[in-house]
Amino acid sequence: MVFKRLMKAMGVGGPSVETVLANANCRPGGQLEGRIQVLGGDHQVDIDHVALGLVTRVEVESGDNDYDTTQEFHRQQVTGAFRLEPGQRYDLPFRFDVPWETPVTELYGQHLHGMTMGLRTELEVARAVDKGDLDAVSVHPLPAQERLLDALLRLGFRFARADVERGHIYGVRQTLPFYQEIEFSPALQYARSINQLEVTFIADAQQMQVVLEVDKRGGVFTEGRDAFGRFTVDHATADRTDWTAELDNWLRQSLTRRGLFS
């Protein structure tokens, strides 16, 4: 009896949880749907809650000590407290809202190197949190984002990598504690002027703010640093602009003003 109580206290023979996504593909501002299966163990337990959290890998700059960490940035509780009998099964359907500022992980069917994204299931039993399942999630760009990225590729820029950095972009409305940088190697016509081009999208339901930056060492993300600029794109009218010509003209003018292009 003492051994059984000890094993119970250690969580042995407790409930198990599995999350099944109807579709692991989504877009910012969309939803993930599925169900959570909770199966009772060999003893009765009181479940405090079942919750879902969207997590990604974030780079943190802390003086000379840079490191990566896994950060949860959106959370929804699926159910409140309930009692789970031995061997009992609960099926919990859910719809999980994906924030508009969620980083993109896929482009044209290819995974963006450097990106990770997952939906984590949390089961809390008697004040002991079990992180449970972690399911990979693929986030595809919004149509407006896709048009701008496609324009850069048409200009000859080559995708290098993407990452997520903790912090806020100076002068940009932002709700999440981090931002994504999608990095490109320069197109041939800019190769003598640009070492690297970085694109950041900060979207909401109506529009997205776009930040273009040259060279990661001289970014827009702190006050006083140089940047090509930022502009706003409405989702509803993004397809009315020739972004290939627009970005080409804008980059040439910006580089010329800074004496970097002739």
PDB file of C-alpha atoms in Angstrom:
ATOM      1  CA  MET A   1       0.000   0.000   0.000  1.00  0.00           C
ATOM      2  CA  VAL A   2       2.819   2.398   0.883  1.00  0.00           C
ATOM      3  CA  PHE A   3       4.544   1.507  -2.399  1.00  0.00           C
ATOM      4  CA  LYS A   4       1.360   2.233  -4.371  1.00  0.00           C
ATOM      5  CA  ARG A   5       0.972   5.615  -2.678  1.00  0.00           C
ATOM      6  CA  LEU A   6       4.591   6.412  -3.473  1.00  0.00           C
ATOM      7  CA  MET A   7       4.188   5.435  -7.115  1.00  0.00           C
ATOM      8  CA  LYS A   8       1.006   7.524  -7.334  1.00  0.00           C
ATOM      9  CA  ALA A   9       2.806  10.524  -5.850  1.00  0.00           C
ATOM     10  CA  MET A  10       5.521  10.144  -8.490  1.00  0.00           C
ATOM     11  CA  GLY A  11       2.900  10.138 -11.251  1.00  0.00           C
ATOM     12  CA  VAL A  12       3.351   6.482 -12.158  1.00  0.00           C
ATOM     13  CA  GLY A  13       0.151   4.975 -13.496  1.00  0.00           C
ATOM     14  CA  GLY A  14      -1.371   8.413 -13.978  1.00  0.00           C
ATOM     15  CA  PRO A  15      -3.376   9.753 -16.917  1.00  0.00           C
ATOM     16  CA  SER A  16      -1.985  10.102 -20.425  1.00  0.00           C
ATOM     17  CA  VAL A  17      -2.789  12.749 -23.022  1.00  0.00           C
ATOM     18  CA  GLU A  18      -2.570  12.793 -26.816  1.00  0.00           C
ATOM     19  CA  THR A  19      -3.452  15.634 -29.167  1.00  0.00           C
ATOM     20  CA  VAL A  20      -4.628  14.890 -32.696  1.00  0.00           C
ATOM     21  CA  LEU A  21      -4.672  17.800 -35.163  1.00  0.00           C
ATOM     22  CA  ALA A  22      -7.173  17.729 -38.010  1.00  0.00           C
ATOM     23  CA  ASN A  23      -4.613  19.686 -40.056  1.00  0.00           C
ATOM     24  CA  ALA A  24      -1.195  20.843 -38.868  1.00  0.00           C
ATOM     25  CA  ASN A  25      -1.101  23.589 -41.525  1.00  0.00           C
ATOM     26  CA  CYS A  26      -2.378  27.064 -40.752  1.00  0.00           C
ATOM     27  CA  ARG A  27      -1.902  30.776 -41.433  1.00  0.00           C
ATOM     28  CA  PRO A  28      -1.519  33.696 -39.043  1.00  0.00           C
ATOM     29  CA  GLY A  29      -4.958  34.802 -37.900  1.00  0.00           C
ATOM     30  CA  GLY A  30      -6.424  31.359 -38.618  1.00  0.00           C
ATOM     31  CA  GLN A  31      -7.221  28.370 -36.438  1.00  0.00           C
ATOM     32  CA  LEU A  32      -5.937  24.923 -35.601  1.00  0.00           C
ATOM     33  CA  GLU A  33      -8.601  22.292 -34.986  1.00  0.00           C
ATOM     34  CA  GLY A  34      -8.447  18.856 -33.454  1.00  0.00           C
ATOM     35  CA  ARG A  35      -9.160  16.892 -30.319  1.00  0.00           C
ATOM     36  CA  ILE A  36      -7.344  16.020 -27.142  1.00  0.00           C
ATOM     37  CA  GLN A  37      -7.626  12.464 -25.864  1.00  0.00           C
ATOM     38  CA  VAL A  38      -7.192  12.082 -22.108  1.00  0.00           C
ATOM     39  CA  LEU A  39      -6.993   8.505 -20.827  1.00  0.00           C
ATOM     40  CA  GLY A  40      -7.254   7.636 -17.154  1.00  0.00           C
ATOM     41  CA  GLY A  41      -4.508   5.613 -15.506  1.00  0.00           C
ATOM     42  CA  ASP A  42      -4.814   3.013 -12.768  1.00  0.00           C
ATOM     43  CA  HIS A  43      -6.154   5.380 -10.104  1.00  0.00           C
ATOM     44  CA  GLN A  44      -8.654   8.197  -9.825  1.00  0.00           C
ATOM     45  CA  VAL A  45      -7.289  11.713 -10.339  1.00  0.00           C
ATOM     46  CA  ASP A  46      -8.694  15.230 -10.262  1.00  0.00           C
ATOM     47  CA  ILE A  47      -7.712  17.180 -13.364  1.00  0.00           C
ATOM     48  CA  ASP A  48      -7.337  20.906 -12.712  1.00  0.00           C
ATOM     49  CA  HIS A  49      -7.323  21.910 -16.377  1.00  0.00           C
ATOM     50  CA  VAL A  50      -6.261  21.007 -19.899  1.00  0.00           C
ATOM     51  CA  ALA A  51      -4.680  23.805 -21.940  1.00  0.00           C
ATOM     52  CA  LEU A  52      -2.953  24.344 -25.272  1.00  0.00           C
ATOM     53  CA  GLY A  53       0.002  26.626 -25.946  1.00  0.00           C
ATOM     54  CA  LEU A  54       1.747  27.663 -29.150  1.00  0.00           C
ATOM     55  CA  VAL A  55       5.528  27.583 -28.725  1.00  0.00           C
ATOM     56  CA  THR A  56       8.518  28.527 -30.859  1.00  0.00           C
ATOM     57  CA  ARG A  57      12.275  28.841 -30.531  1.00  0.00           C
ATOM     58  CA  VAL A  58      13.416  32.374 -29.717  1.00  0.00           C
ATOM     59  CA  GLU A  59      16.913  33.864 -29.823  1.00  0.00           C
ATOM     60  CA  VAL A  60      17.749  36.037 -26.827  1.00  0.00           C
ATOM     61  CA  GLU A  61      20.534  38.604 -26.842  1.00  0.00           C
ATOM     62  CA  SER A  62      21.854  39.229 -23.343  1.00  0.00           C
ATOM     63  CA  GLY A  63      25.079  41.188 -23.536  1.00  0.00           C
ATOM     64  CA  ASP A  64      27.746  38.796 -24.775  1.00  0.00           C
ATOM     65  CA  ASN A  65      25.690  35.767 -23.777  1.00  0.00           C
ATOM     66  CA  ASP A  66      23.274  34.956 -26.608  1.00  0.00           C
ATOM     67  CA  TYR A  67      21.150  31.853 -26.276  1.00  0.00           C
ATOM     68  CA  ASP A  68      18.046  30.100 -27.639  1.00  0.00           C
ATOM     69  CA  THR A  69      14.977  29.339 -25.575  1.00  0.00           C
ATOM     70  CA  THR A  70      11.550  27.815 -26.176  1.00  0.00           C
ATOM     71  CA  GLN A  71       8.814  30.361 -25.555  1.00  0.00           C
ATOM     72  CA  GLU A  72       5.068  29.924 -25.306  1.00  0.00           C
ATOM     73  CA  PHE A  73       3.383  32.940 -26.898  1.00  0.00           C
ATOM     74  CA  HIS A  74      -0.298  32.062 -27.047  1.00  0.00           C
ATOM     75  CA  ARG A  75      -2.399  29.925 -24.717  1.00  0.00           C
ATOM     76  CA  GLN A  76      -5.982  28.698 -24.530  1.00  0.00           C
ATOM     77  CA  GLN A  77      -7.625  26.653 -21.822  1.00  0.00           C
ATOM     78  CA  VAL A  78      -9.640  23.794 -23.282  1.00  0.00           C
ATOM     79  CA  THR A  79     -11.410  22.632 -20.137  1.00  0.00           C
ATOM     80  CA  GLY A  80     -11.645  23.363 -16.456  1.00  0.00           C
ATOM     81  CA  ALA A  81     -11.556  20.917 -13.565  1.00  0.00           C
ATOM     82  CA  PHE A  82     -12.986  17.398 -13.825  1.00  0.00           C
ATOM     83  CA  ARG A  83     -12.514  14.003 -12.202  1.00  0.00           C
ATOM     84  CA  LEU A  84     -10.933  11.219 -14.244  1.00  0.00           C
ATOM     85  CA  GLU A  85     -11.725   7.655 -13.214  1.00  0.00           C
ATOM     86  CA  PRO A  86      -9.302   4.752 -13.806  1.00  0.00           C
ATOM     87  CA  GLY A  87      -9.280   3.829 -17.503  1.00  0.00           C
ATOM     88  CA  GLN A  88     -11.822   6.527 -18.363  1.00  0.00           C
ATOM     89  CA  ARG A  89     -11.394   8.348 -21.678  1.00  0.00           C
ATOM     90  CA  TYR A  90     -12.208  11.966 -22.390  1.00  0.00           C
ATOM     91  CA  ASP A  91     -12.301  13.379 -25.930  1.00  0.00           C
ATOM     92  CA  LEU A  92     -11.969  17.161 -25.926  1.00  0.00           C
ATOM     93  CA  PRO A  93     -12.504  18.912 -29.290  1.00  0.00           C
ATOM     94  CA  PHE A  94     -10.852  22.302 -29.701  1.00  0.00           C
ATOM     95  CA  ARG A  95     -10.386  25.279 -31.996  1.00  0.00           C
ATOM     96  CA  PHE A  96      -7.167  27.123 -31.276  1.00  0.00           C
ATOM     97  CA  ASP A  97      -6.756  30.696 -32.502  1.00  0.00           C
ATOM     98  CA  VAL A  98      -3.414  31.409 -34.197  1.00  0.00           C
ATOM     99  CA  PRO A  99      -2.226  34.997 -33.487  1.00  0.00           C
ATOM    100  CA  TRP A 100      -1.804  37.341 -36.441  1.00  0.00           C
ATOM    101  CA  GLU A 101       1.857  37.938 -35.525  1.00  0.00           C
ATOM    102  CA  THR A 102       2.735  34.236 -35.536  1.00  0.00           C
ATOM    103  CA  PRO A 103       6.045  33.632 -37.367  1.00  0.00           C
ATOM    104  CA  VAL A 104       5.952  31.875 -40.729  1.00  0.00           C
ATOM    105  CA  THR A 105       7.616  28.457 -40.998  1.00  0.00           C
ATOM    106  CA  GLU A 106       6.867  27.424 -44.596  1.00  0.00           C
ATOM    107  CA  LEU A 107       7.208  29.030 -48.026  1.00  0.00           C
ATOM    108  CA  TYR A 108       6.172  27.378 -51.299  1.00  0.00           C
ATOM    109  CA  GLY A 109       6.105  23.964 -49.671  1.00  0.00           C
ATOM    110  CA  GLN A 110       9.595  24.330 -48.215  1.00  0.00           C
ATOM    111  CA  HIS A 111      10.402  24.601 -44.529  1.00  0.00           C
ATOM    112  CA  LEU A 112      12.209  27.821 -43.612  1.00  0.00           C
ATOM    113  CA  HIS A 113      15.590  26.872 -42.209  1.00  0.00           C
ATOM    114  CA  GLY A 114      15.912  27.982 -38.602  1.00  0.00           C
ATOM    115  CA  MET A 115      12.211  27.886 -37.715  1.00  0.00           C
ATOM    116  CA  THR A 116      10.399  25.627 -35.253  1.00  0.00           C
ATOM    117  CA  MET A 117       6.758  25.788 -34.178  1.00  0.00           C
ATOM    118  CA  GLY A 118       4.663  23.463 -32.065  1.00  0.00           C
ATOM    119  CA  LEU A 119       1.354  23.145 -30.243  1.00  0.00           C
ATOM    120  CA  ARG A 120       1.902  21.939 -26.692  1.00  0.00           C
ATOM    121  CA  THR A 121      -0.763  20.253 -24.576  1.00  0.00           C
ATOM    122  CA  GLU A 122      -0.690  20.874 -20.847  1.00  0.00           C
ATOM    123  CA  LEU A 123      -2.459  18.632 -18.342  1.00  0.00           C
ATOM    124  CA  GLU A 124      -2.443  19.753 -14.714  1.00  0.00           C
ATOM    125  CA  VAL A 125      -3.167  17.132 -12.065  1.00  0.00           C
ATOM    126  CA  ALA A 126      -3.187  18.120  -8.388  1.00  0.00           C
ATOM    127  CA  ARG A 127      -0.924  21.134  -8.971  1.00  0.00           C
ATOM    128  CA  ALA A 128       1.597  19.019 -10.908  1.00  0.00           C
ATOM    129  CA  VAL A 129       1.913  20.164 -14.533  1.00  0.00           C
ATOM    130  CA  ASP A 130       2.491  17.590 -17.242  1.00  0.00           C
ATOM    131  CA  LYS A 131       3.431  19.260 -20.538  1.00  0.00           C
ATOM    132  CA  GLY A 132       2.044  16.248 -22.382  1.00  0.00           C
ATOM    133  CA  ASP A 133       2.030  16.266 -26.181  1.00  0.00           C
ATOM    134  CA  LEU A 134       3.995  18.568 -28.474  1.00  0.00           C
ATOM    135  CA  ASP A 135       2.785  18.555 -32.065  1.00  0.00           C
ATOM    136  CA  ALA A 136       4.667  20.224 -34.914  1.00  0.00           C
ATOM    137  CA  VAL A 137       2.738  23.003 -36.676  1.00  0.00           C
ATOM    138  CA  SER A 138       3.377  24.477 -40.131  1.00  0.00           C
ATOM    139  CA  VAL A 139       2.571  28.181 -40.511  1.00  0.00           C
ATOM    140  CA  HIS A 140       2.163  29.392 -44.093  1.00  0.00           C
ATOM    141  CA  PRO A 141       2.356  33.065 -45.073  1.00  0.00           C
ATOM    142  CA  LEU A 142      -0.657  35.285 -45.518  1.00  0.00           C
ATOM    143  CA  PRO A 143      -1.404  36.154 -49.166  1.00  0.00           C
ATOM    144  CA  ALA A 144       0.036  39.654 -48.671  1.00  0.00           C
ATOM    145  CA  GLN A 145       3.194  38.250 -47.098  1.00  0.00           C
ATOM    146  CA  GLU A 146       3.536  35.723 -49.896  1.00  0.00           C
ATOM    147  CA  ARG A 147       3.317  38.443 -52.546  1.00  0.00           C
ATOM    148  CA  LEU A 148       6.150  40.448 -51.013  1.00  0.00           C
ATOM    149  CA  LEU A 149       8.354  37.403 -50.495  1.00  0.00           C
ATOM    150  CA  ASP A 150       7.646  36.285 -54.050  1.00  0.00           C
ATOM    151  CA  ALA A 151       8.652  39.746 -55.314  1.00  0.00           C
ATOM    152  CA  LEU A 152      12.028  39.483 -53.568  1.00  0.00           C
ATOM    153  CA  LEU A 153      12.621  36.071 -55.116  1.00  0.00           C
ATOM    154  CA  ARG A 154      11.718  37.462 -58.554  1.00  0.00           C
ATOM    155  CA  LEU A 155      14.280  40.233 -58.032  1.00  0.00           C
ATOM    156  CA  GLY A 156      16.910  37.560 -57.461  1.00  0.00           C
ATOM    157  CA  PHE A 157      17.196  37.583 -53.686  1.00  0.00           C
ATOM    158  CA  ARG A 158      17.898  34.144 -52.234  1.00  0.00           C
ATOM    159  CA  PHE A 159      16.436  32.888 -48.987  1.00  0.00           C
ATOM    160  CA  ALA A 160      19.143  32.271 -46.387  1.00  0.00           C
ATOM    161  CA  ARG A 161      17.425  31.501 -43.081  1.00  0.00           C
ATOM    162  CA  ALA A 162      14.813  32.732 -40.638  1.00  0.00           C
ATOM    163  CA  ASP A 163      14.840  33.247 -36.911  1.00  0.00           C
ATOM    164  CA  VAL A 164      12.792  34.727 -34.103  1.00  0.00           C
ATOM    165  CA  GLU A 165      14.377  37.322 -31.835  1.00  0.00           C
ATOM    166  CA  ARG A 166      13.095  38.450 -28.463  1.00  0.00           C
ATOM    167  CA  GLY A 167      12.362  42.165 -28.229  1.00  0.00           C
ATOM    168  CA  HIS A 168      10.263  44.902 -29.792  1.00  0.00           C
ATOM    169  CA  ILE A 169      10.847  46.806 -32.995  1.00  0.00           C
ATOM    170  CA  TYR A 170      11.220  50.499 -32.371  1.00  0.00           C
ATOM    171  CA  GLY A 171       8.235  52.493 -33.603  1.00  0.00           C
ATOM    172  CA  VAL A 172       6.143  49.469 -34.652  1.00  0.00           C
ATOM    173  CA  ARG A 173       2.887  48.339 -33.041  1.00  0.00           C
ATOM    174  CA  GLN A 174       3.619  44.861 -31.727  1.00  0.00           C
ATOM    175  CA  THR A 175       1.751  42.558 -29.318  1.00  0.00           C
ATOM    176  CA  LEU A 176       4.076  39.543 -29.093  1.00  0.00           C
ATOM    177  CA  PRO A 177       7.372  39.718 -27.151  1.00  0.00           C
ATOM    178  CA  PHE A 178       9.411  38.815 -30.240  1.00  0.00           C
ATOM    179  CA  TYR A 179       9.632  39.343 -33.988  1.00  0.00           C
ATOM    180  CA  GLN A 180      10.639  37.169 -36.938  1.00  0.00           C
ATOM    181  CA  GLU A 181      13.453  38.033 -39.323  1.00  0.00           C
ATOM    182  CA  ILE A 182      13.446  36.353 -42.743  1.00  0.00           C
ATOM    183  CA  GLU A 183      16.951  36.741 -44.141  1.00  0.00           C
ATOM    184  CA  PHE A 184      17.924  36.889 -47.808  1.00  0.00           C
ATOM    185  CA  SER A 185      21.236  36.914 -49.621  1.00  0.00           C
ATOM    186  CA  PRO A 186      21.396  39.856 -52.063  1.00  0.00           C
ATOM    187  CA  ALA A 187      20.328  39.797 -55.671  1.00  0.00           C
ATOM    188  CA  LEU A 188      23.160  40.226 -58.177  1.00  0.00           C
ATOM    189  CA  GLN A 189      22.286  43.856 -58.945  1.00  0.00           C
ATOM    190  CA  TYR A 190      22.574  44.738 -55.254  1.00  0.00           C
ATOM    191  CA  ALA A 191      25.484  42.472 -54.325  1.00  0.00           C
ATOM    192  CA  ARG A 192      28.041  45.301 -54.179  1.00  0.00           C
ATOM    193  CA  SER A 193      25.808  47.334 -51.880  1.00  0.00           C
ATOM    194  CA  ILE A 194      24.018  44.817 -49.676  1.00  0.00           C
ATOM    195  CA  ASN A 195      25.450  42.049 -47.550  1.00  0.00           C
ATOM    196  CA  GLN A 196      22.085  40.817 -46.364  1.00  0.00           C
ATOM    197  CA  LEU A 197      18.448  41.841 -46.511  1.00  0.00           C
ATOM    198  CA  GLU A 198      16.073  41.046 -43.651  1.00  0.00           C
ATOM    199  CA  VAL A 199      12.283  41.225 -43.783  1.00  0.00           C
ATOM    200  CA  THR A 200       9.950  41.417 -40.797  1.00  0.00           C
ATOM    201  CA  PHE A 201       6.143  41.257 -40.893  1.00  0.00           C
ATOM    202  CA  ILE A 202       3.932  42.472 -38.034  1.00  0.00           C
ATOM    203  CA  ALA A 203       0.349  41.688 -39.019  1.00  0.00           C
ATOM    204  CA  ASP A 204      -3.123  42.249 -37.617  1.00  0.00           C
ATOM    205  CA  ALA A 205      -6.598  41.550 -38.991  1.00  0.00           C
ATOM    206  CA  GLN A 206      -6.645  44.526 -41.375  1.00  0.00           C
ATOM    207  CA  GLN A 207      -3.049  45.129 -42.410  1.00  0.00           C
ATOM    208  CA  MET A 208       0.594  44.300 -41.875  1.00  0.00           C
ATOM    209  CA  GLN A 209       3.593  46.438 -41.149  1.00  0.00           C
ATOM    210  CA  VAL A 210       6.658  45.535 -43.218  1.00  0.00           C
ATOM    211  CA  VAL A 211      10.202  46.365 -42.124  1.00  0.00           C
ATOM    212  CA  LEU A 212      13.153  45.965 -44.498  1.00  0.00           C
ATOM    213  CA  GLU A 213      16.646  46.124 -43.047  1.00  0.00           C
ATOM    214  CA  VAL A 214      20.137  45.918 -44.479  1.00  0.00           C
ATOM    215  CA  ASP A 215      22.775  43.965 -42.573  1.00  0.00           C
ATOM    216  CA  LYS A 216      21.791  42.471 -39.255  1.00  0.00           C
ATOM    217  CA  ARG A 217      24.465  44.503 -37.474  1.00  0.00           C
ATOM    218  CA  GLY A 218      22.770  47.782 -38.360  1.00  0.00           C
ATOM    219  CA  GLY A 219      19.131  47.141 -37.612  1.00  0.00           C
ATOM    220  CA  VAL A 220      15.931  49.016 -37.108  1.00  0.00           C
ATOM    221  CA  PHE A 221      15.230  47.197 -33.901  1.00  0.00           C
ATOM    222  CA  THR A 222      16.812  49.762 -31.625  1.00  0.00           C
ATOM    223  CA  GLU A 223      16.461  53.517 -31.857  1.00  0.00           C
ATOM    224  CA  GLY A 224      19.001  55.362 -33.965  1.00  0.00           C
ATOM    225  CA  ARG A 225      20.069  52.494 -36.219  1.00  0.00           C
ATOM    226  CA  ASP A 226      19.865  52.738 -39.990  1.00  0.00           C
ATOM    227  CA  ALA A 227      17.163  50.965 -41.990  1.00  0.00           C
ATOM    228  CA  PHE A 228      15.652  51.181 -45.421  1.00  0.00           C
ATOM    229  CA  GLY A 229      12.281  51.840 -43.869  1.00  0.00           C
ATOM    230  CA  ARG A 230       8.904  50.460 -43.079  1.00  0.00           C
ATOM    231  CA  PHE A 231       5.516  50.602 -44.712  1.00  0.00           C
ATOM    232  CA  THR A 232       2.001  49.280 -44.216  1.00  0.00           C
ATOM    233  CA  VAL A 233       0.113  46.926 -46.528  1.00  0.00           C
ATOM    234  CA  ASP A 234      -3.650  46.372 -46.340  1.00  0.00           C
ATOM    235  CA  HIS A 235      -4.607  42.711 -46.747  1.00  0.00           C
ATOM    236  CA  ALA A 236      -7.573  43.657 -48.943  1.00  0.00           C
ATOM    237  CA  THR A 237      -5.542  45.650 -51.488  1.00  0.00           C
ATOM    238  CA  ALA A 238      -2.154  43.911 -51.465  1.00  0.00           C
ATOM    239  CA  ASP A 239      -2.816  42.228 -54.830  1.00  0.00           C
ATOM    240  CA  ARG A 240      -3.258  45.585 -56.588  1.00  0.00           C
ATOM    241  CA  THR A 241       0.434  46.478 -56.424  1.00  0.00           C
ATOM    242  CA  ASP A 242       3.320  45.283 -58.583  1.00  0.00           C
ATOM    243  CA  TRP A 243       5.566  44.497 -55.633  1.00  0.00           C
ATOM    244  CA  THR A 244       8.499  43.417 -57.790  1.00  0.00           C
ATOM    245  CA  ALA A 245       8.724  46.877 -59.361  1.00  0.00           C
ATOM    246  CA  GLU A 246       7.795  48.632 -56.132  1.00  0.00           C
ATOM    247  CA  LEU A 247      10.497  46.963 -54.038  1.00  0.00           C
ATOM    248  CA  ASP A 248      13.101  47.327 -56.768  1.00  0.00           C
ATOM    249  CA  ASN A 249      12.471  51.075 -57.052  1.00  0.00           C
ATOM    250  CA  TRP A 250      12.352  51.522 -53.316  1.00  0.00           C
ATOM    251  CA  LEU A 251      15.599  49.639 -52.684  1.00  0.00           C
ATOM    252  CA  ARG A 252      17.456  51.504 -55.441  1.00  0.00           C
ATOM    253  CA  GLN A 253      16.283  54.880 -54.147  1.00  0.00           C
ATOM    254  CA  SER A 254      17.095  54.005 -50.538  1.00  0.00           C
ATOM    255  CA  LEU A 255      20.587  52.778 -51.418  1.00  0.00           C
ATOM    256  CA  THR A 256      21.243  55.791 -53.647  1.00  0.00           C
ATOM    257  CA  ARG A 257      20.240  58.228 -50.888  1.00  0.00           C
ATOM    258  CA  ARG A 258      22.745  56.553 -48.590  1.00  0.00           C
ATOM    259  CA  GLY A 259      25.482  56.600 -51.190  1.00  0.00           C
ATOM    260  CA  LEU A 260      25.521  52.819 -51.432  1.00  0.00           C
ATOM    261  CA  PHE A 261      24.211  52.430 -54.968  1.00  0.00           C
ATOM    262  CA  SER A 262      24.867  54.174 -58.256  1.00  0.00           C
TER     263      SER A 262
END
